[in-house]
PDB file of C-alpha atoms and ligand atoms in Angstrom:
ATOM      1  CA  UNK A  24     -14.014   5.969  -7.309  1.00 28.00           C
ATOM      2  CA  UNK A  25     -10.031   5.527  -7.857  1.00 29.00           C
ATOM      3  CA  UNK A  26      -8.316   8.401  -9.047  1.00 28.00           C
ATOM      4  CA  UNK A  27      -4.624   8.903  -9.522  1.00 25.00           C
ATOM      5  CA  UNK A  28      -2.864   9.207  -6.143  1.00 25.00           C
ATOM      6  CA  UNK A  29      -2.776  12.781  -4.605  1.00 26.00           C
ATOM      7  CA  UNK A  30      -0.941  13.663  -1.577  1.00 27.00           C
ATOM      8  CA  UNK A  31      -2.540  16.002   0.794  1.00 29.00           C
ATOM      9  CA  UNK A  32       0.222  18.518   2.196  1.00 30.00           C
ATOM     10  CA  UNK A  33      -1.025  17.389   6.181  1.00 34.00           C
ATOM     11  CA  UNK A  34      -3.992  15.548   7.704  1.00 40.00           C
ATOM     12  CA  UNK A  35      -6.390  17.641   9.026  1.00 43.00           C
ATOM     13  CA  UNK A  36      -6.460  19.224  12.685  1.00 39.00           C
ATOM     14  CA  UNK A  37      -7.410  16.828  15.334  1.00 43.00           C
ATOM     15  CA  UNK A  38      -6.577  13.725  13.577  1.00 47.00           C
ATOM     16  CA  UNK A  39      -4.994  12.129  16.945  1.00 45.00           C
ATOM     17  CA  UNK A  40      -5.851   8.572  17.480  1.00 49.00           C
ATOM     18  CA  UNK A  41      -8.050   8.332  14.176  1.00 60.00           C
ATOM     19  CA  UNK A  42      -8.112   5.518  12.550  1.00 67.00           C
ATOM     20  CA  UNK A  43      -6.745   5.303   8.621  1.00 65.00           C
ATOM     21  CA  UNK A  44      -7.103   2.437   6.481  1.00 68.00           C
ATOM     22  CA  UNK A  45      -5.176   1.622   3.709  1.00 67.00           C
ATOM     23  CA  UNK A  46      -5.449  -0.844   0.838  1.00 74.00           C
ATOM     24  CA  UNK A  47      -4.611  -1.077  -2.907  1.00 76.00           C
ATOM     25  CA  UNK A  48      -7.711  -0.809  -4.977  1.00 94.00           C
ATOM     26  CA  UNK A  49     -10.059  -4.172  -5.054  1.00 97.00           C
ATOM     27  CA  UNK A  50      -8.629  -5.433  -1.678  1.00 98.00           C
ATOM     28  CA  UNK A  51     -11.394  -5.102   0.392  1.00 98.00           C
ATOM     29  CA  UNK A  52     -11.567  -1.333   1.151  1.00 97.00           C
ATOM     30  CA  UNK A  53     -15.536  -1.095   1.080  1.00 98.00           C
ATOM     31  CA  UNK A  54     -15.772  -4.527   3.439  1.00 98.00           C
ATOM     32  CA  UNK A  55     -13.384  -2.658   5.931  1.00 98.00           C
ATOM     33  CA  UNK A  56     -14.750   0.162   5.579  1.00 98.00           C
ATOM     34  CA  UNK A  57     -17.973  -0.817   6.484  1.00 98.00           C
ATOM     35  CA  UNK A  58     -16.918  -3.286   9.304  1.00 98.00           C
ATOM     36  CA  UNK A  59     -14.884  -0.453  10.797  1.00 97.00           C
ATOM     37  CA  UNK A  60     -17.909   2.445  10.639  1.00 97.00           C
ATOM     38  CA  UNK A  61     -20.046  -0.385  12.576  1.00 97.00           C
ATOM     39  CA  UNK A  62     -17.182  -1.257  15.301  1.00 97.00           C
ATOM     40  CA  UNK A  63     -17.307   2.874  16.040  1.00 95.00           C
ATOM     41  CA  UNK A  64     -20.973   3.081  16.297  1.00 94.00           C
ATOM     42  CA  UNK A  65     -20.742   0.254  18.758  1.00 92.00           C
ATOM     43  CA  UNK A  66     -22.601  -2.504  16.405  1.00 92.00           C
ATOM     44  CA  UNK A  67     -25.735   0.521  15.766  1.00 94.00           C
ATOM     45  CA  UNK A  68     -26.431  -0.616  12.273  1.00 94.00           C
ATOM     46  CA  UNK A  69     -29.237   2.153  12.192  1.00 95.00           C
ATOM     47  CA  UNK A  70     -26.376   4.530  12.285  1.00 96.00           C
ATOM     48  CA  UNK A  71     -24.296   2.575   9.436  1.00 96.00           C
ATOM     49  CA  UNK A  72     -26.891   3.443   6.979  1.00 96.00           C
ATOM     50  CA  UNK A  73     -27.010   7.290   8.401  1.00 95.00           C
ATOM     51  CA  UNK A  74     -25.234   7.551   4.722  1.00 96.00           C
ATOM     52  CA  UNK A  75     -23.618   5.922   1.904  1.00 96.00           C
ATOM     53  CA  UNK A  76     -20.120   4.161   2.490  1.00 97.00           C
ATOM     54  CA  UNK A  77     -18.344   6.959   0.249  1.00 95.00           C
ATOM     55  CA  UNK A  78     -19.916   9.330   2.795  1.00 94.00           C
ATOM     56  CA  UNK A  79     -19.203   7.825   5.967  1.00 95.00           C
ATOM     57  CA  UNK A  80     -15.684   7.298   4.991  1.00 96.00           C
ATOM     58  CA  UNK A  81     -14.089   9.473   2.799  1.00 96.00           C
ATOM     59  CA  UNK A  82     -11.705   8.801   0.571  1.00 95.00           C
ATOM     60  CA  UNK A  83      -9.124  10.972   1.317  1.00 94.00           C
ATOM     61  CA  UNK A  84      -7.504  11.597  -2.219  1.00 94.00           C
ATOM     62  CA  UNK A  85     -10.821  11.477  -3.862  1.00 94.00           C
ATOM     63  CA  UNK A  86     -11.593  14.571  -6.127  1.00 92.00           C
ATOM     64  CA  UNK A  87     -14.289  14.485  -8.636  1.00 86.00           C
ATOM     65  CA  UNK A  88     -15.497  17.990 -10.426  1.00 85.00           C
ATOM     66  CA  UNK A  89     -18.954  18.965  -9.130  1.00 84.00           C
ATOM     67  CA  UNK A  90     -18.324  16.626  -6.461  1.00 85.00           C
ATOM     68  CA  UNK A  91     -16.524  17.391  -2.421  1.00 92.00           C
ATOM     69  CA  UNK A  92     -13.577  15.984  -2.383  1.00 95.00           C
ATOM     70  CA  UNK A  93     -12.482  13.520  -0.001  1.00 95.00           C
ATOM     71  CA  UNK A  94     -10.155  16.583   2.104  1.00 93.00           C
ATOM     72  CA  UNK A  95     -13.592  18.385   2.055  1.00 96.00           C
ATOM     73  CA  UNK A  96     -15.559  15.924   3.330  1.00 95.00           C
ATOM     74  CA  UNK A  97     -13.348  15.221   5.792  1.00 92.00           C
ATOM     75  CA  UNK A  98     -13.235  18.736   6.803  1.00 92.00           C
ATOM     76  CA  UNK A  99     -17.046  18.796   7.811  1.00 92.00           C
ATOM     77  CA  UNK A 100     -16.426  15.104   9.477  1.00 90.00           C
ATOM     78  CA  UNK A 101     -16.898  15.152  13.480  1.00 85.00           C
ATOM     79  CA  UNK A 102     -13.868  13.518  15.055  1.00 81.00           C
ATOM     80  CA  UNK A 103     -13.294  10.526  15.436  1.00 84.00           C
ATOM     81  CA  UNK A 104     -13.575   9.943  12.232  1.00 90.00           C
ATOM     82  CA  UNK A 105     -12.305   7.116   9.350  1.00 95.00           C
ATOM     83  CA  UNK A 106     -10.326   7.785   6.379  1.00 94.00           C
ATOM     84  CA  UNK A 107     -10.103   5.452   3.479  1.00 95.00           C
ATOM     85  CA  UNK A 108      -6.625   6.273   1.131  1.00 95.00           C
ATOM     86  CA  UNK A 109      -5.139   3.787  -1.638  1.00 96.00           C
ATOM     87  CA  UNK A 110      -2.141   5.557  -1.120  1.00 95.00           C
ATOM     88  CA  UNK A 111       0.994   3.675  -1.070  1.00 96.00           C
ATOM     89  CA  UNK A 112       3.780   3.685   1.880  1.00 94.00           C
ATOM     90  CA  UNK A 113       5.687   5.786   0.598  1.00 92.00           C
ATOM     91  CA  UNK A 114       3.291   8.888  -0.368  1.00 93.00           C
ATOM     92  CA  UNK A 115       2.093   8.912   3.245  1.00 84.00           C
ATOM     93  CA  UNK A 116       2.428  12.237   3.998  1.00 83.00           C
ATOM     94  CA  UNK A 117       4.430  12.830   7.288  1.00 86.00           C
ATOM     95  CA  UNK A 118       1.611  14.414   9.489  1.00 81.00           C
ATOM     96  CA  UNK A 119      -0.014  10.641   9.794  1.00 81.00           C
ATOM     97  CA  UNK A 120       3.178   9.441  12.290  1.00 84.00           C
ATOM     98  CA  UNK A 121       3.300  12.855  13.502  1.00 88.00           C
ATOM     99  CA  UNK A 122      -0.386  13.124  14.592  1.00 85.00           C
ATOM    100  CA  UNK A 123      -0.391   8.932  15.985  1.00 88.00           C
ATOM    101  CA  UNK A 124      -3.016   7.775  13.445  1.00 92.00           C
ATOM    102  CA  UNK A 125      -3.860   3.948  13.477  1.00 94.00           C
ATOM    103  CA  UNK A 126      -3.498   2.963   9.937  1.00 95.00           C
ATOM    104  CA  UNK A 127      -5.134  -0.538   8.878  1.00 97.00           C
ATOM    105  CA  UNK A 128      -3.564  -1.943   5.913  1.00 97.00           C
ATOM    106  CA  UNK A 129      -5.349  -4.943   3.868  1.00 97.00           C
ATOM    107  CA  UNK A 130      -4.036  -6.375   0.680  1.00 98.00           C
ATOM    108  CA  UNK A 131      -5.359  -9.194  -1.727  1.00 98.00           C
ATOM    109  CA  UNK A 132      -3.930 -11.461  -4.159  1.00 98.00           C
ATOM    110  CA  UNK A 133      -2.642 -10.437  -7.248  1.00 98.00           C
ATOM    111  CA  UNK A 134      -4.810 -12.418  -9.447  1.00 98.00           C
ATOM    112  CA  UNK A 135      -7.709 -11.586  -7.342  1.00 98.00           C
ATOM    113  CA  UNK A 136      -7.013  -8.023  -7.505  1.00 98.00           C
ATOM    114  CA  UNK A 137      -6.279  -7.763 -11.236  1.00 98.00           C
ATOM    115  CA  UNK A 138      -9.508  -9.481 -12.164  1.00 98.00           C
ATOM    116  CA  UNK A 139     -11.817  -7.113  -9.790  1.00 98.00           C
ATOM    117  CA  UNK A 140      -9.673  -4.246 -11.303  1.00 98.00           C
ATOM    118  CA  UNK A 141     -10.567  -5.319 -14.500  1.00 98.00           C
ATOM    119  CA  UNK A 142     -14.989  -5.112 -14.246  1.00 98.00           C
ATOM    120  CA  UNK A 143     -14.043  -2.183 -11.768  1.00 98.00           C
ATOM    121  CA  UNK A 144     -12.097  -0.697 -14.913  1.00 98.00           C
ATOM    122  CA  UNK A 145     -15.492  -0.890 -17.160  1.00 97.00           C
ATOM    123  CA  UNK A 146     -18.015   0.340 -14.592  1.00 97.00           C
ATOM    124  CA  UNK A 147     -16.128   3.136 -12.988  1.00 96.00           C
ATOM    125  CA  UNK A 148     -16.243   6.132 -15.125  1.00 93.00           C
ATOM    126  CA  UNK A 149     -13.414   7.767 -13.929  1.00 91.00           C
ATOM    127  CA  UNK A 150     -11.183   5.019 -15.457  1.00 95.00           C
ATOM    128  CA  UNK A 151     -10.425   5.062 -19.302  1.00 95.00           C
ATOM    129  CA  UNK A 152     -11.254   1.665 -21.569  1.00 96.00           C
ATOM    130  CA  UNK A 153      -9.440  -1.559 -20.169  1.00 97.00           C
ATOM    131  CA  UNK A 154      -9.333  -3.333 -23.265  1.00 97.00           C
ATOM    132  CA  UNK A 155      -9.582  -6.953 -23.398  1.00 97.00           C
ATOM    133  CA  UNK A 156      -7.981  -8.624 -20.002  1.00 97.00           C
ATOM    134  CA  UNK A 157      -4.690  -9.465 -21.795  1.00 97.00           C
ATOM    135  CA  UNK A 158      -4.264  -5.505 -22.588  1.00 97.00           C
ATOM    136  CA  UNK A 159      -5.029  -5.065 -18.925  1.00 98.00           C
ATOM    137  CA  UNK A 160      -2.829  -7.827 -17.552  1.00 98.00           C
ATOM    138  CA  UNK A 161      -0.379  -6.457 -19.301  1.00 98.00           C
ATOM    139  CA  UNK A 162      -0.917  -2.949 -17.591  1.00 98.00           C
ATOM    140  CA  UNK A 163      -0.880  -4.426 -14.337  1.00 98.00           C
ATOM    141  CA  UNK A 164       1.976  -6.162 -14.395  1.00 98.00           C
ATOM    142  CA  UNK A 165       4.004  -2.839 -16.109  1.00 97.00           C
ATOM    143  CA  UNK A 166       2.384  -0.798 -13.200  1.00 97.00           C
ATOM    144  CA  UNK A 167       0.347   1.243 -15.464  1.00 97.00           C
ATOM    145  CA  UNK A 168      -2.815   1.328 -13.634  1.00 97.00           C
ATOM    146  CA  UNK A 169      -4.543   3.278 -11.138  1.00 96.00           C
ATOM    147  CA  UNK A 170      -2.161   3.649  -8.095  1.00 96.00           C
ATOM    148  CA  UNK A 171       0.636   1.983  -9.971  1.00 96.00           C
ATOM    149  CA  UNK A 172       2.432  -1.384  -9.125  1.00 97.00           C
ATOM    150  CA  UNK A 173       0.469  -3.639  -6.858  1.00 98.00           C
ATOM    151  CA  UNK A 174       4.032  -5.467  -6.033  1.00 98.00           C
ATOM    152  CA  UNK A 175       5.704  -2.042  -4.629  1.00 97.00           C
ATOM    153  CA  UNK A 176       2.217  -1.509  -3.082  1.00 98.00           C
ATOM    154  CA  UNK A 177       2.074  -4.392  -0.711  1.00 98.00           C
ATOM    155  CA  UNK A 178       5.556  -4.921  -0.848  1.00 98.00           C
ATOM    156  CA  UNK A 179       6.237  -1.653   0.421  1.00 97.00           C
ATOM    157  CA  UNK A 180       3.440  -1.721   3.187  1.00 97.00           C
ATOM    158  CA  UNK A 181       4.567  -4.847   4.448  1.00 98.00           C
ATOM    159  CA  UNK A 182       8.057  -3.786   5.223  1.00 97.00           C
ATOM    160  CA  UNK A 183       6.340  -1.713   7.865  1.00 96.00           C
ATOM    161  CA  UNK A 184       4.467  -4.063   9.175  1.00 96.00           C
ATOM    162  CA  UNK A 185       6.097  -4.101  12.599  1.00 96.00           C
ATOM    163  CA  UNK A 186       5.327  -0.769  13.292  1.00 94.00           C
ATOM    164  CA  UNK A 187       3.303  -0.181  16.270  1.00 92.00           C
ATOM    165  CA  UNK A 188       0.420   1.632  15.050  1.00 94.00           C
ATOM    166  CA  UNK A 189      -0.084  -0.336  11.787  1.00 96.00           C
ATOM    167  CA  UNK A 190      -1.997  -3.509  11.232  1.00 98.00           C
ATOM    168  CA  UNK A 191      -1.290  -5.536   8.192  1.00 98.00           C
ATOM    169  CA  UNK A 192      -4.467  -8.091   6.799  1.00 98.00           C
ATOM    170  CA  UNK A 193      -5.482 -10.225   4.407  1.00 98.00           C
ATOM    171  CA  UNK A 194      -8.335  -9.914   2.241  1.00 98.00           C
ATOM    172  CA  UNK A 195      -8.510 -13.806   2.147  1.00 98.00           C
ATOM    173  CA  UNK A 196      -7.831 -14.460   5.517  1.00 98.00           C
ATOM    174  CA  UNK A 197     -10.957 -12.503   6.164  1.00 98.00           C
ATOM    175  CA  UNK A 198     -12.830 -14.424   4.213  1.00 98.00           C
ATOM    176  CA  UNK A 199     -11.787 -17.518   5.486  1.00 98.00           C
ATOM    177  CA  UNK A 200     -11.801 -16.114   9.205  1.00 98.00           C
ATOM    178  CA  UNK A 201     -13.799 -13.015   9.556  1.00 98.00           C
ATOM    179  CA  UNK A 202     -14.414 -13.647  13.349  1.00 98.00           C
ATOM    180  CA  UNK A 203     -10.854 -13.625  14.051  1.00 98.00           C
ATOM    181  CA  UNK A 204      -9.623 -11.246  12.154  1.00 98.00           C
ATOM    182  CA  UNK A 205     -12.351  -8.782  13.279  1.00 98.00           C
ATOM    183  CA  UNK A 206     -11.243  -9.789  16.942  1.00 98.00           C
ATOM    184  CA  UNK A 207      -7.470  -8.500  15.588  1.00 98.00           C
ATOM    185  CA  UNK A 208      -9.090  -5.082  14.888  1.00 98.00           C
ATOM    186  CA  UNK A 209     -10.650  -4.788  17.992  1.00 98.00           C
ATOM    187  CA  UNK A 210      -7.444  -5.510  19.730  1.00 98.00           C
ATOM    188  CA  UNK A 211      -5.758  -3.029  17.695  1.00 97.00           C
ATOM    189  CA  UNK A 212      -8.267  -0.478  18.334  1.00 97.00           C
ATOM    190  CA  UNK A 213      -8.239  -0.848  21.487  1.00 96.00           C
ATOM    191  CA  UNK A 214     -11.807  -1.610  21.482  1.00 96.00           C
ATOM    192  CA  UNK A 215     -14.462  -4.198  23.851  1.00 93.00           C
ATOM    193  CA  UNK A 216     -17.515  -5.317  22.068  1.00 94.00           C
ATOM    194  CA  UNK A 217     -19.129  -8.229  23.150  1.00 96.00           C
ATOM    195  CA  UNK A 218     -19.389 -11.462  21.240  1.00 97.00           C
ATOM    196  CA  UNK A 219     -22.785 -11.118  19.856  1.00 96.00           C
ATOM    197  CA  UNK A 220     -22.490  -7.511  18.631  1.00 96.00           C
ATOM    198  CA  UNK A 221     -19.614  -8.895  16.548  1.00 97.00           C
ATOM    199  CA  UNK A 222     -21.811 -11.530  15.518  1.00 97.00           C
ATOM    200  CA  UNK A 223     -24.008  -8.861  14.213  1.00 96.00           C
ATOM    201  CA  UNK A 224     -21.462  -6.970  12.941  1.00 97.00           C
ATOM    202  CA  UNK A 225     -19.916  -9.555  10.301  1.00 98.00           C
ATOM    203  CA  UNK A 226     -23.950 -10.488   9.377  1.00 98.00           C
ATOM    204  CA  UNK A 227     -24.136  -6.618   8.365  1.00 97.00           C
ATOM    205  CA  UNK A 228     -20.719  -6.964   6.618  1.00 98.00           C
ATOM    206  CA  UNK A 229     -20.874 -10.158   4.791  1.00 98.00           C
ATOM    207  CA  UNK A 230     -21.002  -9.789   1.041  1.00 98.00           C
ATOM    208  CA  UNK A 231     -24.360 -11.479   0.663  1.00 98.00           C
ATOM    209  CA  UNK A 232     -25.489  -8.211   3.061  1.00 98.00           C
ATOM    210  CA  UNK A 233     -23.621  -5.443   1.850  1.00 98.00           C
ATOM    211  CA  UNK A 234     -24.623  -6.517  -2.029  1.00 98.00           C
ATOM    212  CA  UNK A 235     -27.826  -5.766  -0.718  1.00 98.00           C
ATOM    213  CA  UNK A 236     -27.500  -2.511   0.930  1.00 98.00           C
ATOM    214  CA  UNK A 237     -27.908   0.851  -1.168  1.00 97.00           C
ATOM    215  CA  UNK A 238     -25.874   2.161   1.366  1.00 98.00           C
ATOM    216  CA  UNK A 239     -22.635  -0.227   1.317  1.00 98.00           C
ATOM    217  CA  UNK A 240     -22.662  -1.048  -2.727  1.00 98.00           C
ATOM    218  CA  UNK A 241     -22.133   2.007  -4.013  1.00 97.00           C
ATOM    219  CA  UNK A 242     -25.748   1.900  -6.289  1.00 97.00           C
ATOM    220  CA  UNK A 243     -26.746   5.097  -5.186  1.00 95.00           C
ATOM    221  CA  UNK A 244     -23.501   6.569  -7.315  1.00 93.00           C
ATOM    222  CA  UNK A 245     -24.726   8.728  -9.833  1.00 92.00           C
ATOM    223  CA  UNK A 246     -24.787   6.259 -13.408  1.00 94.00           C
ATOM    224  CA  UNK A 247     -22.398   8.684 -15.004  1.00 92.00           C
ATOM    225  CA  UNK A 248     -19.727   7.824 -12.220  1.00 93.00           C
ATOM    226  CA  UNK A 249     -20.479   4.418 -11.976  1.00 96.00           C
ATOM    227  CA  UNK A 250     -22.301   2.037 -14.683  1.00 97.00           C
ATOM    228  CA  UNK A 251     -23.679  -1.244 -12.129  1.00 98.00           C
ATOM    229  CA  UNK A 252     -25.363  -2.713 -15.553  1.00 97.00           C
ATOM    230  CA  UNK A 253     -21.689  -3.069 -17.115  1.00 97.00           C
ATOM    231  CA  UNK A 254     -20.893  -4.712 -13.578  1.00 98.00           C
ATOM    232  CA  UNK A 255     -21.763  -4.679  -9.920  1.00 98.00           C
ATOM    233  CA  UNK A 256     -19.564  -2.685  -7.791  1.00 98.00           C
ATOM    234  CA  UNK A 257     -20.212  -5.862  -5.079  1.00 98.00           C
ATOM    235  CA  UNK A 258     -19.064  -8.242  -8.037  1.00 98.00           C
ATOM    236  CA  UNK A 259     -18.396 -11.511  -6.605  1.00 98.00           C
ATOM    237  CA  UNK A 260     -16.265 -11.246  -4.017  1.00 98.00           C
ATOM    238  CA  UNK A 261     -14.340 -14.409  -3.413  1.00 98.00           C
ATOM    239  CA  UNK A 262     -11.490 -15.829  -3.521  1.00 98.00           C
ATOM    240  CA  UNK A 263      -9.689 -17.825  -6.435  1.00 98.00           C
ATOM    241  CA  UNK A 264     -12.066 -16.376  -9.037  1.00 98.00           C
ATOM    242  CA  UNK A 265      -9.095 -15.303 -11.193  1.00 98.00           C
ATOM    243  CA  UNK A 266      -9.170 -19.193 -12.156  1.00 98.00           C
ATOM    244  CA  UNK A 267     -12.490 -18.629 -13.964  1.00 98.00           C
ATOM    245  CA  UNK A 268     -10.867 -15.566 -16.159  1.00 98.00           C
ATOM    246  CA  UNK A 269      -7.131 -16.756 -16.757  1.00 98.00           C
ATOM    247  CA  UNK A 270      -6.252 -18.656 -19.598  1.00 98.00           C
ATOM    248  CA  UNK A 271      -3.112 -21.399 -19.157  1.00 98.00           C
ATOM    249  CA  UNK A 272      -0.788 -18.648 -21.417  1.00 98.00           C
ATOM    250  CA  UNK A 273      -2.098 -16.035 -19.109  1.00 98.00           C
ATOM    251  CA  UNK A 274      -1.569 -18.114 -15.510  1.00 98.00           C
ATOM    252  CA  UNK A 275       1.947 -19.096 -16.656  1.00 98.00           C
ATOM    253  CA  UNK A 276       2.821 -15.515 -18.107  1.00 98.00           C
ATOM    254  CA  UNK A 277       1.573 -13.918 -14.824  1.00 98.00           C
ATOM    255  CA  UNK A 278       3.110 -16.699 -12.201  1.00 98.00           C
ATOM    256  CA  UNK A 279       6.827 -15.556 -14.032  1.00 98.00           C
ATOM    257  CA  UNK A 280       6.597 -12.101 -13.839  1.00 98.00           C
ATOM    258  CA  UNK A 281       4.888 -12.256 -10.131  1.00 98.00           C
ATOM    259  CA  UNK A 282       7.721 -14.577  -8.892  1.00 98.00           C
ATOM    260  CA  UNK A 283      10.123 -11.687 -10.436  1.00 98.00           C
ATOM    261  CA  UNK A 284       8.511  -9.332  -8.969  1.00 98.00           C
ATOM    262  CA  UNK A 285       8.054 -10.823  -5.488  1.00 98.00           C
ATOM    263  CA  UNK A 286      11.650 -12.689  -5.604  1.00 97.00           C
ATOM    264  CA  UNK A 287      13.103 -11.718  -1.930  1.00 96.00           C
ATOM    265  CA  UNK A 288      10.066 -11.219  -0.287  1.00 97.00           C
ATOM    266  CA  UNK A 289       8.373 -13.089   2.361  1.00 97.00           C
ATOM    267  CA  UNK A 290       5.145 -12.113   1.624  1.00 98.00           C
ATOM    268  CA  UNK A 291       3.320 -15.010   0.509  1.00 97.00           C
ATOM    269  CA  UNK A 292      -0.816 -14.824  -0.080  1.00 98.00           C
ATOM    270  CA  UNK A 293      -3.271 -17.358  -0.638  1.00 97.00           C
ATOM    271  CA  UNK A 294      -4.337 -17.426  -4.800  1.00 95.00           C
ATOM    272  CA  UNK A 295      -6.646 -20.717  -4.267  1.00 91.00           C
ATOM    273  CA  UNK A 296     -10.262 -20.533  -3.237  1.00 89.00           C
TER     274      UNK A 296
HETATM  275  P1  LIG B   5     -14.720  -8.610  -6.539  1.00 51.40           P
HETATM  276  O1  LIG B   5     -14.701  -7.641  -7.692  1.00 51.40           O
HETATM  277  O2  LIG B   5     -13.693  -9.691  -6.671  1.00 51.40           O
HETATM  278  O3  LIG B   5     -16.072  -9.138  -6.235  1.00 51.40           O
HETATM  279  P2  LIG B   5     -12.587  -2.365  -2.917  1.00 51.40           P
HETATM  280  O4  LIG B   5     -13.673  -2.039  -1.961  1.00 51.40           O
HETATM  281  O5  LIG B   5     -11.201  -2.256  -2.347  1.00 51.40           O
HETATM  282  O6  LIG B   5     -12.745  -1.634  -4.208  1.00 51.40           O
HETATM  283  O7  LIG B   5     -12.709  -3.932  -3.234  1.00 51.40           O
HETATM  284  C1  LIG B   5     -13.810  -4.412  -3.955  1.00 51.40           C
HETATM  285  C2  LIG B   5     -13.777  -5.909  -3.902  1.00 51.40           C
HETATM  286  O8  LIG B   5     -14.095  -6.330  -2.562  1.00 51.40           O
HETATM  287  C3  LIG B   5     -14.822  -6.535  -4.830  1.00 51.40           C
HETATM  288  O9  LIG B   5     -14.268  -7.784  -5.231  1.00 51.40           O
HETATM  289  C4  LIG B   5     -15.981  -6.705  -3.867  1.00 51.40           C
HETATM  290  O10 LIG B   5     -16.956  -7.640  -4.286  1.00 51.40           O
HETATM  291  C5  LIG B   5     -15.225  -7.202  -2.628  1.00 51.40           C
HETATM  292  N1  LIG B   5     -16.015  -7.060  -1.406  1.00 51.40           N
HETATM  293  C6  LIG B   5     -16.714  -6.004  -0.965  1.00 51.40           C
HETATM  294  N2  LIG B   5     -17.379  -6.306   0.160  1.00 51.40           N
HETATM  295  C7  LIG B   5     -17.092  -7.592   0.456  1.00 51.40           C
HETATM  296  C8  LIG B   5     -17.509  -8.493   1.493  1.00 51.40           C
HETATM  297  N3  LIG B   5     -18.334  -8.123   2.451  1.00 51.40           N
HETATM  298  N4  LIG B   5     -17.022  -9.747   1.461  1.00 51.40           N
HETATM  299  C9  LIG B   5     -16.167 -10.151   0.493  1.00 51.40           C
HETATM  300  N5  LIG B   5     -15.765  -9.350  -0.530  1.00 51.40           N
HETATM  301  C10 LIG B   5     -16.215  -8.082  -0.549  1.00 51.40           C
END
């Protein structure tokens, strides 16, 4: 579903007080997605399958021939309404300050990300061959992927992380956490739900769920767009699994270059399961 990052001119009219999430690809975006689209239906999970994620949150830079793009969609999307983007900080256009959206930003280890990027690579069309996962490792590390350099990425979202309308999370605190970080979105939204609708809320949203759910892991993309047989879209999603695909070379190659890349920064995220 990644395609190379577009910037729309200005957000649509009436985009006050929307909500915009932002993530580098195989952080998480689907699992927020899908938490979010249940927190604004007020825990209805017969409304959260109304329509497949891509559908109920477009993807704002999203354009596929034969396909609406993501500004399309959007345009025939009732306010309020959720917008995913991968774009990085400093492609948002303007018109997002200008028009007060909330933007939610989660990012995910490197390792992590690379890996998901990786199957993501060989089952999403859209994307040329990865090669083996040194020739990819490689890529990721120059910046020559999808969306370009994960380090500016977070990096660069993180410096604004102080900003009052922007909320900055962790794929793996999530994991570890999901009750309190979903209690951080409400509070950023602005939002009251009681205790047991957020109890029903993470059920819906926990991976073991959402792997399940035509309408959450992506199955019902058309084969030519996305190959599940070459790997699940809802692939494993934990935390640490880069351990299982590194080899020592690899680990020690990576660790230099990320502590390079990352030198100055105190933005520090958990690799270990
Ligand atoms: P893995 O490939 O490591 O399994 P995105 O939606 O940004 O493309 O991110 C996709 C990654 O998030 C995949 O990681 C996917 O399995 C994981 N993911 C999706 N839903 C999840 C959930 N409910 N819990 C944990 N991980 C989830």
């Amino acid at each position: 579903m990644t395609s190379r990052t577009k910037t729309t001119g200005s957000l649509l009219p009436g985009d006050r007080n929307k909500n915009k999430h932002f993530l580098h690809p195989k952080s998480g975006t689907t699992w927020l997605s899908e938490i979010l689209d249940a927190i604004y239906h007020d825990g209805n999970l017969e409304k959260c399958q109304r329509d497949a994620i891509y559908n109920r949150v477009p993807f704002l830079e999203m354009k596929i021939p034969g396909i609406l793009s993501g500004v399309e969609q959007l345009e025939k999307t009732p306010s309020p309404r959720l917008v995913k983007t991968h774009l990085p900080v400093h492609l948002l256009p303007a018109s997002f300050q200008e028009k007060d959206c909330k933007v939610i930003y989660m990012a995910r280890n490197a390792k992590d990300v690379v890996v998901s990027y990786y199957y993501f690579y060989q089952m999403a069309k859209i994307h040329p061959d990865p090669g083996t996962l040194s020739e990819f490792l490689q890529a990721f590390m120059d910046g020559k992927v999808a969306y370009g350099s994960w380090y500016k990425h977070v990096k660069g979202w993180w410096e604004k992380r102080h900003e009052k309308r922007l909320l900055y999370l962790f794929y793996e605190d999530m994991k570890k956490d999901p009750w309190g970080e979903v209690q951080k979105i409400l509070q950023f939204l602005d939002k009251e739900v009681a205790d047991e609708m957020v109890a029903r809320i993470l059920h819906h949203t926990s991976f073991k769920e959402m792997k399940k759910n035509p309408t959450s892991n992506y199955e019902t993309m058309p084969t030519t767009l996305m190959d599940h047989s070459l790997s699940p879209f809802m692939r494993k999603g934990m935390c640490g699994d880069w351990a299982n695909h590194f080899t020592v070379a690899q680990n020690e190659c990576f660790d230099r270059h990320y502590q390079q890349h990352m030198a100055g920064s105190d933005l520090c995220f958990q690799m270990e399961a």
